[in-house]
Coordinates of C-alpha atoms in Angstrom, one line a residue:
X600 CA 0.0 0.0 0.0
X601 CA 3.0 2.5 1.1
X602 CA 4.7 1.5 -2.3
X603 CA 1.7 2.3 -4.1
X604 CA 1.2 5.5 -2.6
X605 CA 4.3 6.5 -2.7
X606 CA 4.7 6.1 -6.5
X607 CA 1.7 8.0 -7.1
X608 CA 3.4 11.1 -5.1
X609 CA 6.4 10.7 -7.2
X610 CA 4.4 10.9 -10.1
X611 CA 2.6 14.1 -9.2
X612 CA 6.0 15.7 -8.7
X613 CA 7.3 15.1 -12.1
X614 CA 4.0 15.3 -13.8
X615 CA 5.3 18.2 -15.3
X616 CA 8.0 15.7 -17.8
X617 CA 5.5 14.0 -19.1
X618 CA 2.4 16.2 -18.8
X619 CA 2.1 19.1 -21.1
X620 CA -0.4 21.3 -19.5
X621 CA -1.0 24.1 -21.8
X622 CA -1.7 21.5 -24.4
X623 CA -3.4 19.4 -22.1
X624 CA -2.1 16.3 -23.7
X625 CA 1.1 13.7 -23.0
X626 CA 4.8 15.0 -23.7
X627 CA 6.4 12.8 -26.5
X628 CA 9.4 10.6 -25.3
X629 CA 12.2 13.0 -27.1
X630 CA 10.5 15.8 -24.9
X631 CA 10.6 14.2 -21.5
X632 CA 14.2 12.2 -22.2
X633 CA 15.4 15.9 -23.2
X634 CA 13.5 17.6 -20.4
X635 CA 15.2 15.1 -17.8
X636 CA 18.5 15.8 -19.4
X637 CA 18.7 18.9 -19.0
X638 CA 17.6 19.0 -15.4
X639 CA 20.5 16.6 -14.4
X640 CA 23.1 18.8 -16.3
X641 CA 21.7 21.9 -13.9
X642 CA 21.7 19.9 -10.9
X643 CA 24.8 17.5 -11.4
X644 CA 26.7 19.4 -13.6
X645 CA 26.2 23.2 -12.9
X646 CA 24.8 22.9 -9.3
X647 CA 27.1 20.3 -8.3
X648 CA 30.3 21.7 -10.1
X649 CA 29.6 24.8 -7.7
X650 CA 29.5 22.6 -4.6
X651 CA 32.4 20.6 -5.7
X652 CA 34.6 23.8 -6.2
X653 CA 33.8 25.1 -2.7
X654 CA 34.3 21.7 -1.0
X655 CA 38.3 22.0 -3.2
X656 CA 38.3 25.4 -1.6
X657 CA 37.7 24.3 1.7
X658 CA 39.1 21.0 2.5
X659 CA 42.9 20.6 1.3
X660 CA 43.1 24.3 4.1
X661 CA 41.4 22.8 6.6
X662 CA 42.4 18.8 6.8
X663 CA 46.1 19.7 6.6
X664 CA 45.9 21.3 9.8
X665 CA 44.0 18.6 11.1
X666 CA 40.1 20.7 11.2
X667 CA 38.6 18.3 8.3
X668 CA 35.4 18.0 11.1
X669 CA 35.0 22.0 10.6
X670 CA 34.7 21.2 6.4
X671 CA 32.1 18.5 7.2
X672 CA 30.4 21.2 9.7
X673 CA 30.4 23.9 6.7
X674 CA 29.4 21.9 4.1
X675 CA 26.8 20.2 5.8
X676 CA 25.2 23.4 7.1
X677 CA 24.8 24.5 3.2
X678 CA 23.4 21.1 2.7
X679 CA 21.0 21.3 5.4
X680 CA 20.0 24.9 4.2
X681 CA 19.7 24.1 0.6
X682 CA 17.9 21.0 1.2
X683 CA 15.3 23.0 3.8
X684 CA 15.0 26.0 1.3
X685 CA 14.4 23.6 -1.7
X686 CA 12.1 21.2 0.0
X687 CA 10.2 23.7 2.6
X688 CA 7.3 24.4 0.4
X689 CA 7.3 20.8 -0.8
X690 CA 6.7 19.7 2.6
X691 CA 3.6 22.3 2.9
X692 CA 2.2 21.4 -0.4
X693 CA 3.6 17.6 -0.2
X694 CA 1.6 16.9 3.2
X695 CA -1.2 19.3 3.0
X696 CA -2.1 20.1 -0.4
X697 CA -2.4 17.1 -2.2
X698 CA -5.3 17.5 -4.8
X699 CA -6.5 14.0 -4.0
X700 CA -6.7 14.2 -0.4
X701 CA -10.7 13.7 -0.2
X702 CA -10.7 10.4 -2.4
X703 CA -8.1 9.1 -0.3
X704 CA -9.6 9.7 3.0
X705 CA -13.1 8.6 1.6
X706 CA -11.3 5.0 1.0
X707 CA -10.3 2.3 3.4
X708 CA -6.8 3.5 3.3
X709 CA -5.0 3.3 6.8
X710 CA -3.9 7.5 7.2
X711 CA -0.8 6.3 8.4
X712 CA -0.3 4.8 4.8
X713 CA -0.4 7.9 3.8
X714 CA 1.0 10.1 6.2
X715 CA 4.6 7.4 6.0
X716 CA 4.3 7.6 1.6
X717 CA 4.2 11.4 2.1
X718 CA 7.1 11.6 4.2
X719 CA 8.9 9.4 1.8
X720 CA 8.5 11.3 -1.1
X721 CA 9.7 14.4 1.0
X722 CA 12.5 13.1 2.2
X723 CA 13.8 11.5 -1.6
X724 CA 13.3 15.3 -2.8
X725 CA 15.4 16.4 0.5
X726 CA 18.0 13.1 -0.4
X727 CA 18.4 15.1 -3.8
X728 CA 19.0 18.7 -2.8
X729 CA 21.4 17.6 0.3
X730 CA 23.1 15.1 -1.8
X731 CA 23.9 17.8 -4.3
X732 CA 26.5 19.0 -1.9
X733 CA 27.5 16.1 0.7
X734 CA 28.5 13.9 -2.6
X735 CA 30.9 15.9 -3.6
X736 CA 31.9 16.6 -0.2
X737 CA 32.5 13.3 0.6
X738 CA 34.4 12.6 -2.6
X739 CA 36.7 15.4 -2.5
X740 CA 37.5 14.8 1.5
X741 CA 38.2 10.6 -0.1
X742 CA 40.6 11.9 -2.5
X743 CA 42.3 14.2 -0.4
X744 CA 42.9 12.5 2.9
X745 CA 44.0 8.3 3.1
X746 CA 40.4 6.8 4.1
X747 CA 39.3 3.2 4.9
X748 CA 36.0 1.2 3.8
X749 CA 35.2 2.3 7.8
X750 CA 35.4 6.1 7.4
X751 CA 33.6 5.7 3.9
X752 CA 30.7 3.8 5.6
X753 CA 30.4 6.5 8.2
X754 CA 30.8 9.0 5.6
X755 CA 27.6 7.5 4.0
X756 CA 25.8 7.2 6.7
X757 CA 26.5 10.8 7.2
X758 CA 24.8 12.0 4.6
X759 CA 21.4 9.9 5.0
X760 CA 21.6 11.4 8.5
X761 CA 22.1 14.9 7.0
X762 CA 19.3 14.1 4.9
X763 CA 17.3 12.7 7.4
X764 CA 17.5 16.0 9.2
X765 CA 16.7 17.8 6.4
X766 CA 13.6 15.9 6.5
X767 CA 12.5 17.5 9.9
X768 CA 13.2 20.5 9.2
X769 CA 10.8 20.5 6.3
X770 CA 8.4 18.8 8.1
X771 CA 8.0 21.0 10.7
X772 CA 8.2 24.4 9.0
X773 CA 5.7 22.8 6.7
X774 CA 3.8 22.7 9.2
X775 CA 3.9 25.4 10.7
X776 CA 3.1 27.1 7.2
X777 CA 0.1 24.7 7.2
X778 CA -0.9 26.1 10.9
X779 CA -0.5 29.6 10.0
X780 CA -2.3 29.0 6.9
X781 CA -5.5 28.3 8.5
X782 CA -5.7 31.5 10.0
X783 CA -5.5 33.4 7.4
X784 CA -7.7 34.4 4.5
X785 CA -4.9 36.1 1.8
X786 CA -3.3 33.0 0.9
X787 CA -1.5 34.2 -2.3
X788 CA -0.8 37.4 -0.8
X789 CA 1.1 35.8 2.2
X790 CA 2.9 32.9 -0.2
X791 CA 4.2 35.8 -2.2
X792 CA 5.8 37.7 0.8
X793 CA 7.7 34.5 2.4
X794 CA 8.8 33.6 -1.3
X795 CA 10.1 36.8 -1.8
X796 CA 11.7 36.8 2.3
X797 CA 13.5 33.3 1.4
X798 CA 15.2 35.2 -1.6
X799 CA 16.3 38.1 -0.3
X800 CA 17.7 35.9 2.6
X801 CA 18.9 33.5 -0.2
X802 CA 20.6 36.9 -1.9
X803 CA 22.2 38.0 1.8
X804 CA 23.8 34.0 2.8
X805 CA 25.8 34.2 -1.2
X806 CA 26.7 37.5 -1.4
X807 CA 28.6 37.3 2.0
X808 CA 29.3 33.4 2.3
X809 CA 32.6 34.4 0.2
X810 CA 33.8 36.5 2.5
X811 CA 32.8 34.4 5.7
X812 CA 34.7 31.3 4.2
X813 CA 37.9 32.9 2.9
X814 CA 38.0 34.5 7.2
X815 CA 37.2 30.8 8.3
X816 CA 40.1 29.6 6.4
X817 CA 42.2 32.0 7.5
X818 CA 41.3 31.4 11.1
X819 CA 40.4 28.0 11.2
X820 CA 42.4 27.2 14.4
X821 CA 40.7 30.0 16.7
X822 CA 37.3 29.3 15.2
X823 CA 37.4 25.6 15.9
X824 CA 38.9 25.7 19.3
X825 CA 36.2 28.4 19.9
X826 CA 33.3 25.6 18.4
X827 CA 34.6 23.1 20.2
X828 CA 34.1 24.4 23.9
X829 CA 30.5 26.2 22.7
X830 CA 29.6 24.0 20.1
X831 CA 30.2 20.2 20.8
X832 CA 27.1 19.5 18.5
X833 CA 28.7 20.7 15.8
X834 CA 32.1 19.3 16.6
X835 CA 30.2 15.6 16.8
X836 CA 28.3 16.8 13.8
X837 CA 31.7 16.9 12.1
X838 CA 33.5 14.5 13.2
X839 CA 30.9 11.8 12.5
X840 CA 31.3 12.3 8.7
X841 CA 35.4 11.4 9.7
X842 CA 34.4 8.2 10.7
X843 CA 34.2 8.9 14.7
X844 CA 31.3 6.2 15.2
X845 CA 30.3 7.6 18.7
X846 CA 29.7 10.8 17.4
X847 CA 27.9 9.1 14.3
X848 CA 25.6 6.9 16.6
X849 CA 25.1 10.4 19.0
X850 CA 23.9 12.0 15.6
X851 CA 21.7 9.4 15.0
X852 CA 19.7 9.3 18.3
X853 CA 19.7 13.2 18.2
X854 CA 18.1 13.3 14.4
X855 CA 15.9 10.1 15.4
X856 CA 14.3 11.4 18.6
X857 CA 13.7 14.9 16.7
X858 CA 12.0 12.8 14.1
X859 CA 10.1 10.8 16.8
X860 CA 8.7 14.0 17.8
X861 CA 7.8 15.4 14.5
X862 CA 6.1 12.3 13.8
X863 CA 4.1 12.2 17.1
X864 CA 2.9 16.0 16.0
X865 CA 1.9 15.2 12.4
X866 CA 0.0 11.8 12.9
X867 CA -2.3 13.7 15.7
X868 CA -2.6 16.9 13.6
X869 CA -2.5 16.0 10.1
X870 CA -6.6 14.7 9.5
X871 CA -7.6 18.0 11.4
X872 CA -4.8 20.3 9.6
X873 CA -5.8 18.2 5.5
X874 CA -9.7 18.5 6.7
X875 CA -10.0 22.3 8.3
X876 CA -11.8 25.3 5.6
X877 CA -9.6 27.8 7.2
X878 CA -10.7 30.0 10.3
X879 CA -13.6 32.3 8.7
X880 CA -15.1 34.2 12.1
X881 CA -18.9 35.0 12.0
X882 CA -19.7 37.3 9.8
X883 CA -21.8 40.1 12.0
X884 CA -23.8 42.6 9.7
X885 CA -23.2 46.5 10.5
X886 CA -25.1 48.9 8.4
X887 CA -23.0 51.4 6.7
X888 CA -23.0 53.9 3.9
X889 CA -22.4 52.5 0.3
X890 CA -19.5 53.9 -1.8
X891 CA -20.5 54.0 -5.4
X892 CA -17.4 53.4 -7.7
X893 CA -17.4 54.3 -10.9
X894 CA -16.8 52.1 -14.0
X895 CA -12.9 52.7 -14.6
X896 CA -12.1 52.1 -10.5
X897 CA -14.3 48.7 -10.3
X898 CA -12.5 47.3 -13.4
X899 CA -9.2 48.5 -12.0
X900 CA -9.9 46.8 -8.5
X901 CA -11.1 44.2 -10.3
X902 CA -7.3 43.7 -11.7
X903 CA -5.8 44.1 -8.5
X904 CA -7.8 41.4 -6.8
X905 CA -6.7 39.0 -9.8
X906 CA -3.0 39.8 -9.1
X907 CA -3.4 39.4 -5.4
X908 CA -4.9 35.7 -5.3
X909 CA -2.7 34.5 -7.2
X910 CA 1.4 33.9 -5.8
X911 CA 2.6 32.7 -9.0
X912 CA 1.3 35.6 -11.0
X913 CA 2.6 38.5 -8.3
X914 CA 5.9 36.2 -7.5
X915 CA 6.8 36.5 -12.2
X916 CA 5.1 39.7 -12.9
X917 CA 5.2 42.2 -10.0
X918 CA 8.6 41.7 -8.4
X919 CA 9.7 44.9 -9.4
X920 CA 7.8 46.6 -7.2
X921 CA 10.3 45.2 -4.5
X922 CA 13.3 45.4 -6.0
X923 CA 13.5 48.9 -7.6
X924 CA 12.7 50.5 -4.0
X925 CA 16.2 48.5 -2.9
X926 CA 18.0 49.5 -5.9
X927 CA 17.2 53.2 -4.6
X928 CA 18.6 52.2 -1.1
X929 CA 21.8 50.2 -2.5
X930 CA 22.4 53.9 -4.4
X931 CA 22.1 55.2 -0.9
X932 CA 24.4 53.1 0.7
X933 CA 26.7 52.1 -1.9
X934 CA 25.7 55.2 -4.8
X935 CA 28.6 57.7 -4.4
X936 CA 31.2 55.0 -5.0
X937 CA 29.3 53.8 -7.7
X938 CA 29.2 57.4 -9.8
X939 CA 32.8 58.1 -8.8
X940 CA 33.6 54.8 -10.7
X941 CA 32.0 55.9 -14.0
X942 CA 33.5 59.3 -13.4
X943 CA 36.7 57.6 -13.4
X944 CA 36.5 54.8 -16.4
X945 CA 34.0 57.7 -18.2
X946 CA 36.4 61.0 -17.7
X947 CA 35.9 62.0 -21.0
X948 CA 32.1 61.5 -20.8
X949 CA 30.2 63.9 -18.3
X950 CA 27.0 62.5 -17.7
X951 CA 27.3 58.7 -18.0
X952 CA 26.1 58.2 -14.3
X953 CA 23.0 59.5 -15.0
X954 CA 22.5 57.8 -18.2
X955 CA 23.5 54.4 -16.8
X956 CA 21.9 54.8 -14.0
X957 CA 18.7 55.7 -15.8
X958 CA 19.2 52.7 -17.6
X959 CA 19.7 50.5 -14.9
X960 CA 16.2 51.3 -13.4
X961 CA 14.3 51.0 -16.7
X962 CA 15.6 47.3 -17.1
X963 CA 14.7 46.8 -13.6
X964 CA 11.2 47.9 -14.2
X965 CA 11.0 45.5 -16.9
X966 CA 10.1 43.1 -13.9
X967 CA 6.9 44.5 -13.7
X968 CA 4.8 42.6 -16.5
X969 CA 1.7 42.1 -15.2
X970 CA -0.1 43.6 -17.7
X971 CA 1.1 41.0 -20.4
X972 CA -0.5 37.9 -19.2
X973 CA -3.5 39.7 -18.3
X974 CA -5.6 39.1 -21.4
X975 CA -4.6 35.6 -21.2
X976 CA -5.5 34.9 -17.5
X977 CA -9.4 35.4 -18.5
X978 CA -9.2 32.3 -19.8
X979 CA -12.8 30.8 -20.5
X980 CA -14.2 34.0 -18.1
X981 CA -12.9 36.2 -21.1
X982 CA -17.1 36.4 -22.0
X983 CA -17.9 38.1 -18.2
X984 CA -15.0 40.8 -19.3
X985 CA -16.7 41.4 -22.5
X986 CA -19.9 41.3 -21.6
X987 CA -19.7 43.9 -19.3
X988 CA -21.6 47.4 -20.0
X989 CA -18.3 49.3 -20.3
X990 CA -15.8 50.0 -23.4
X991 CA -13.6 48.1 -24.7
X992 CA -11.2 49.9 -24.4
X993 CA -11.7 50.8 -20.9
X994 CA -11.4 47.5 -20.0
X995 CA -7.8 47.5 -21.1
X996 CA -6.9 50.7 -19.6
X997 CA -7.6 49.0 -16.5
X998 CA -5.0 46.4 -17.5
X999 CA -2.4 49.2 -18.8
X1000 CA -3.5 51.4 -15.2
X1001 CA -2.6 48.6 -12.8
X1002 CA 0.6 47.9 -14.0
X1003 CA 1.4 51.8 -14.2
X1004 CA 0.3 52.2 -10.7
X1005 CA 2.1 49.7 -9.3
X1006 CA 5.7 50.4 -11.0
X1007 CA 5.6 54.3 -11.3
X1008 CA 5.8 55.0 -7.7
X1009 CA 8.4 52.6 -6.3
X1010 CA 10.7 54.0 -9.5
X1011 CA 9.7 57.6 -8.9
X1012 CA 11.0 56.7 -5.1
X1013 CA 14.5 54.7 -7.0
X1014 CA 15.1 58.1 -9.8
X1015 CA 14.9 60.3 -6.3
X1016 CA 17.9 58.5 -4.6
X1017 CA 19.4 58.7 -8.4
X1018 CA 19.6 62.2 -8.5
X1019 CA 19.8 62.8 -4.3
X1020 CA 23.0 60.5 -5.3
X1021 CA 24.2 62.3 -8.7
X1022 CA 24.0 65.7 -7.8
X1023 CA 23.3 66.6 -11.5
X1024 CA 21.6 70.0 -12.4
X1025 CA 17.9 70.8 -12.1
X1026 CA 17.5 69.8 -16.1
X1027 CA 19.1 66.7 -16.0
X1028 CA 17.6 66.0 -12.7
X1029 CA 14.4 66.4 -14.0
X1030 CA 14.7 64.1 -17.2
X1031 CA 15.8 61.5 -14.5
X1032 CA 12.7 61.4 -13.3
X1033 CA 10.4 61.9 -16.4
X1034 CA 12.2 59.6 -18.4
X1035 CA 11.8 56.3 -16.4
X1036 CA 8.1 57.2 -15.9
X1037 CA 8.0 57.5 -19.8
X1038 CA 9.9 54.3 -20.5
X1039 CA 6.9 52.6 -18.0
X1040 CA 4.3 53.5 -20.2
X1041 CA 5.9 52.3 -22.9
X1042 CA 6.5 49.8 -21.9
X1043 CA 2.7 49.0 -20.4
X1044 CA 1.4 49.4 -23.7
X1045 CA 3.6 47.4 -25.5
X1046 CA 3.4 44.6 -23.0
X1047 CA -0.8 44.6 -23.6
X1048 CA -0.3 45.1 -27.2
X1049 CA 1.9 42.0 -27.3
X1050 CA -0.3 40.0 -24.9
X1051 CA -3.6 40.5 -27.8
X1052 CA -1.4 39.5 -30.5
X1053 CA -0.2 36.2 -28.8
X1054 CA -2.8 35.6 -26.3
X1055 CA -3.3 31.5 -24.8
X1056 CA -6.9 31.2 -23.7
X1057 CA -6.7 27.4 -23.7
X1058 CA -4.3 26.6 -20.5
X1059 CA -5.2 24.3 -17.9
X1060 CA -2.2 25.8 -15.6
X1061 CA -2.0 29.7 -15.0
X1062 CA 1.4 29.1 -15.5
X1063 CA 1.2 28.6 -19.1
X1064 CA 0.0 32.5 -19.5
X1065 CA 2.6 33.5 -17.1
X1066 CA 6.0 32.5 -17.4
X1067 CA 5.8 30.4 -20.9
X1068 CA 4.1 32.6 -22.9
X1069 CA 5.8 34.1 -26.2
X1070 CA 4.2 37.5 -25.1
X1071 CA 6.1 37.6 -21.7
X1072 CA 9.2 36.7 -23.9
X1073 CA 8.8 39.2 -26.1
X1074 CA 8.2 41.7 -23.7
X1075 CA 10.8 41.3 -21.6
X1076 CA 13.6 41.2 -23.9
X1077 CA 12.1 44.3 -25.9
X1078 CA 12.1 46.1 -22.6
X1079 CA 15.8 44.9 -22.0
X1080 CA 17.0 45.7 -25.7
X1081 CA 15.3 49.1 -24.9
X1082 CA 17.1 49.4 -21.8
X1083 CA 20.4 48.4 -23.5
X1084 CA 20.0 50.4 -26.4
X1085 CA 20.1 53.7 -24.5
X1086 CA 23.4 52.8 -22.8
X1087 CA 25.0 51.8 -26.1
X1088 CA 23.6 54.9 -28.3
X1089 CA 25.3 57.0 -25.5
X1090 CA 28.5 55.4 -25.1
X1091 CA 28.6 55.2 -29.4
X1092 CA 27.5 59.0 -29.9
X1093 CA 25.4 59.6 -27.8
X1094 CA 28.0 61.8 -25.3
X1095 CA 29.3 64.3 -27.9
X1096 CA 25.4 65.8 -27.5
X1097 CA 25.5 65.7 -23.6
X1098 CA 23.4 64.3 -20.8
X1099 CA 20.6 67.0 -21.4
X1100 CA 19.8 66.4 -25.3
X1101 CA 20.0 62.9 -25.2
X1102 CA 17.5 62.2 -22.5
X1103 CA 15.6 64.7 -24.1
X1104 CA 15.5 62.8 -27.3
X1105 CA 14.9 59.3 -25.5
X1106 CA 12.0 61.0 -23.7
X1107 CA 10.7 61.9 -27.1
X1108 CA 11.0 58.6 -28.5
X1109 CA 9.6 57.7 -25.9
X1110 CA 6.7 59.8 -26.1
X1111 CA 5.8 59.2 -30.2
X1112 CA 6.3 54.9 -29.9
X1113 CA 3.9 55.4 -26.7
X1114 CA 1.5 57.5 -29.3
X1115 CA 1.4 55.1 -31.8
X1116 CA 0.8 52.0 -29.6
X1117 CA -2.0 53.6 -28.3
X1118 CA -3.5 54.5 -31.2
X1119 CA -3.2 50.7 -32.4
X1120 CA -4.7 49.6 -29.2
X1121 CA -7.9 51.7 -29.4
X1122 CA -8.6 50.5 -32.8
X1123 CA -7.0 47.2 -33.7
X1124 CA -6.2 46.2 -30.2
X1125 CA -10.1 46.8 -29.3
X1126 CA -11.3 44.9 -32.1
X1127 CA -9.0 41.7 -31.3
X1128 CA -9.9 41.5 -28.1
X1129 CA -13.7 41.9 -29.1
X1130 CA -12.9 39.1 -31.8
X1131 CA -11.2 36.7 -28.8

């Protein structure tokens, strides 16, 4: 029964190789063999090669000074933390959110059966992401220091230990998603926000692990006499991957009775956790005054409410609005070396921090792409749009309006630490801030113009719509070869003219392709999505 069940989870996980959701229909054998190669050359070959390079960093330094327990400690810290970060929302959706979780219960199927085959299939996906970096761990510390079949058992055992406890750890902040997940109401909103938490934390641990492991190497004597007194966990975490078989059988009672414990939590709470609505309080009726919107502010709330239930669509299309308020504080912090940097590789030049600058914020905005998919994501509701007692065309200005609104303010906010950061003059200062506004209405209007000419009204997965349509393709690399194209014109000719004219002519190009989108969209654009 376990075996059973267990296959079927596998199968949901890679349903994706041999399911072809946009077509609804099965992938052809070339597509899933090609699919599945490709995914083992990112994570053997690229992922791997990037673990197996820090594990040559780190171990010849640290065994020949006789720390090669500190090497197991670091690299089976990042294996504990890239197994957790890839397999923490697996362990939410794996346990919780299966799709068939009301056929199962309704049969004669022990929940144990299928509490154990979900715990299975979360720990295999664990197994993968650890063994991405304890393999070549392990391989690089064989090669380098004289080992015996004893310290290569042990070293095996290791790792299925480190997996093992990257099995807990999903578990248990899966559910404690699950938990806090009842409670609340905004789903998508909430996914959104811890995705984008766990990369921004993801961003923090690699840009400053470099630093951290070039210090630990250099005082590896201090920090491990330092562990060693504070830390014995650690020092019998490392030392069991060595082949120290008291530390190794320590390791495993430690990991075991957490796993006792996590078990003894999910078998009582998982019927309630799989079965619950959600917490919806009573509703209690208080009379209160109406607000009558009109036409153009319902359709544009409408849109808003679309992006907001949905993670996937905020998490590919909206994550500018994020990013471009931190590229105005990293000019903050780390601006003024930044512009005396150009001033020094761009002497001859005057100007091209502003223009770069300018540049670099456009591209970024290009993140913001919401209104592309937007025609898509009606799907088999397009009708309810349509039939609506409104324009056409006001329907898509709601589209054009919400991406607008929700990129023109957090890069108004990044071109004011631009030019707080440049010091330029009042003219140039003021094209800074016109001509990113400019370049996002562009921009809008060629993303809905491209999202009527290719729209895909036929997925079964929003997905499809979102991040593989030619539309968003299209889109974003137009917006990046516009983006590009200003910094090259400039550096070509562009600086004989000056900061001042140039900006002024990309603002007018700006202004006339903006024109003559629009006008398409009010006339053809209407009528195709009319004819949809």
């Amino acid at each position: 029964m376990i075996g059973v069940l267990l296959k079927k989870q596998v199968a949901e996980v890679w349903r994706g190789y041999f399911y072809d959701a946009k077509e609804n229909k099965a992938r052809s054998r070339l597509s899933t063999a090609v699919r599945f190669l490709l995914f083992v050359l990112l994570m053997v070959v690229l992922i791997g090669g990037i673990f197996t390079a820090l594990a040559l960093f780190l171990c010849q330094p640290l065994t020949s000074v006789g720390m090669g327990w500190m090497y197991f400690v670091v690299m089976g810290m990042v294996a504990v933390l890239l197994g957790a970060f890839g397999s923490i929302f697996n362990g939410y959706a794996g346990l919780y959110l299966a799709k068939d979780n009301d056929l199962l219960l309704s049969m004669p199927v022990p929940l144990d059966a299928i509490l154990v085959a979900r715990l299975l299939n979360v720990y295999l996906l664990g197994l993968m992401y650890a063994g991405i970096v304890c393999a070549p761990a392990l391989i690089v510390y064989w090669v380098t220091v004289p080992c015996d079949a004893s310290i290569v058992l042990a070293g095996l055992l290791w790792a299925f230990l480190v997996s093992a406890l990257v099995l807990v750890l999903s578990c248990a902040l899966g559910w404690v998603v699950a938990r806090i997940s009842l409670k609340l109401k905004d789903k998508g909103l909430v996914s959104a926000i811890a995705a984008v938490i766990l990369l921004a934390a993801y961003w923090v641990f690699c840009s400053q692990i470099y630093a951290a492991l070039s210090d630990l190497t250099a005082n590896a004597a201090a920090y491990g006499a330092q562990m060693r007194e504070s830390a014995a966990v650690l020092y019998c975490f490392g030392r069991a991957a060595e082949g120290d078989w008291p530390s190794l059988l320590a390791m495993a009672a430690v990991i075991g009775a957490a796993f006792a414990v996590v078990w003894v939590i999910l078998s009582r709470t998982f019927l309630h956790t799989v079965t619950a609505t959600g917490a919806q309080g009573k509703a209690t009726y208080r009379e209160k005054a109406m607000r009558q919107k009109s036409p153009s502010r319902a359709l544009l709330a409408k849109e808003l409410q679309r992006l907001m239930s949905s993670a996937n669509y905020m998490l590919n299309c909206s994550l500018g609005t994020v990013l471009l308020p931190l590229l105005g504080g990293l000019l903050l912090w780390k601006g003024g070396e930044y512009v005396e940097l150009f001033d020094e590789v761009f002497a001859g030049a005057p100007g091209t921090a502003s223009v770069l600058l300018c540049a670099a914020a456009c591209m970024l905005a290009v993140m913001n792409d919401m209104v592309v998919p937007s025609v898509s994501l009606e799907g088999g509701n397009l009708w309810l749009a349509r039939s609506l007692p409104v324009s056409t065309w006001r329907i898509l200005q709601s589209k054009l309006r919400l991406q607008v609104a929700l990129t023109a303010a957090p890069l108004f906010l990044c071109s004011l630490c631009m030019v707080f950061v440049l010091r330029a003059s009042l003219a140039e200062s003021l094209l800074l801030l016109l001509v990113p506004q400019l370049f996002v209405l562009l921009y809008a209007h060629l993303g809905l113009a491209l999202g009527l000419l290719w729209p895909n009204l036929k997925w079964t997965d929003e997905t499809a719509p979102v991040k593989q349509s030619m539309a968003v393709v299209l889109a974003m690399v137009a917006g990046w070869v516009c983006g590009l194209a200003l910094v090259v014109v400039w550096l070509w000719r562009g600086w004989h003219a000056g900061a001042v004219p140039y900006l002024v002519v990309a603002a007018a190009l700006a202004v006339l392709a903006c024109a003559g989108i629009r006008l398409w969209l009010r006339s053809s654009g209407c009528r195709r999505f009319e004819a949809l």
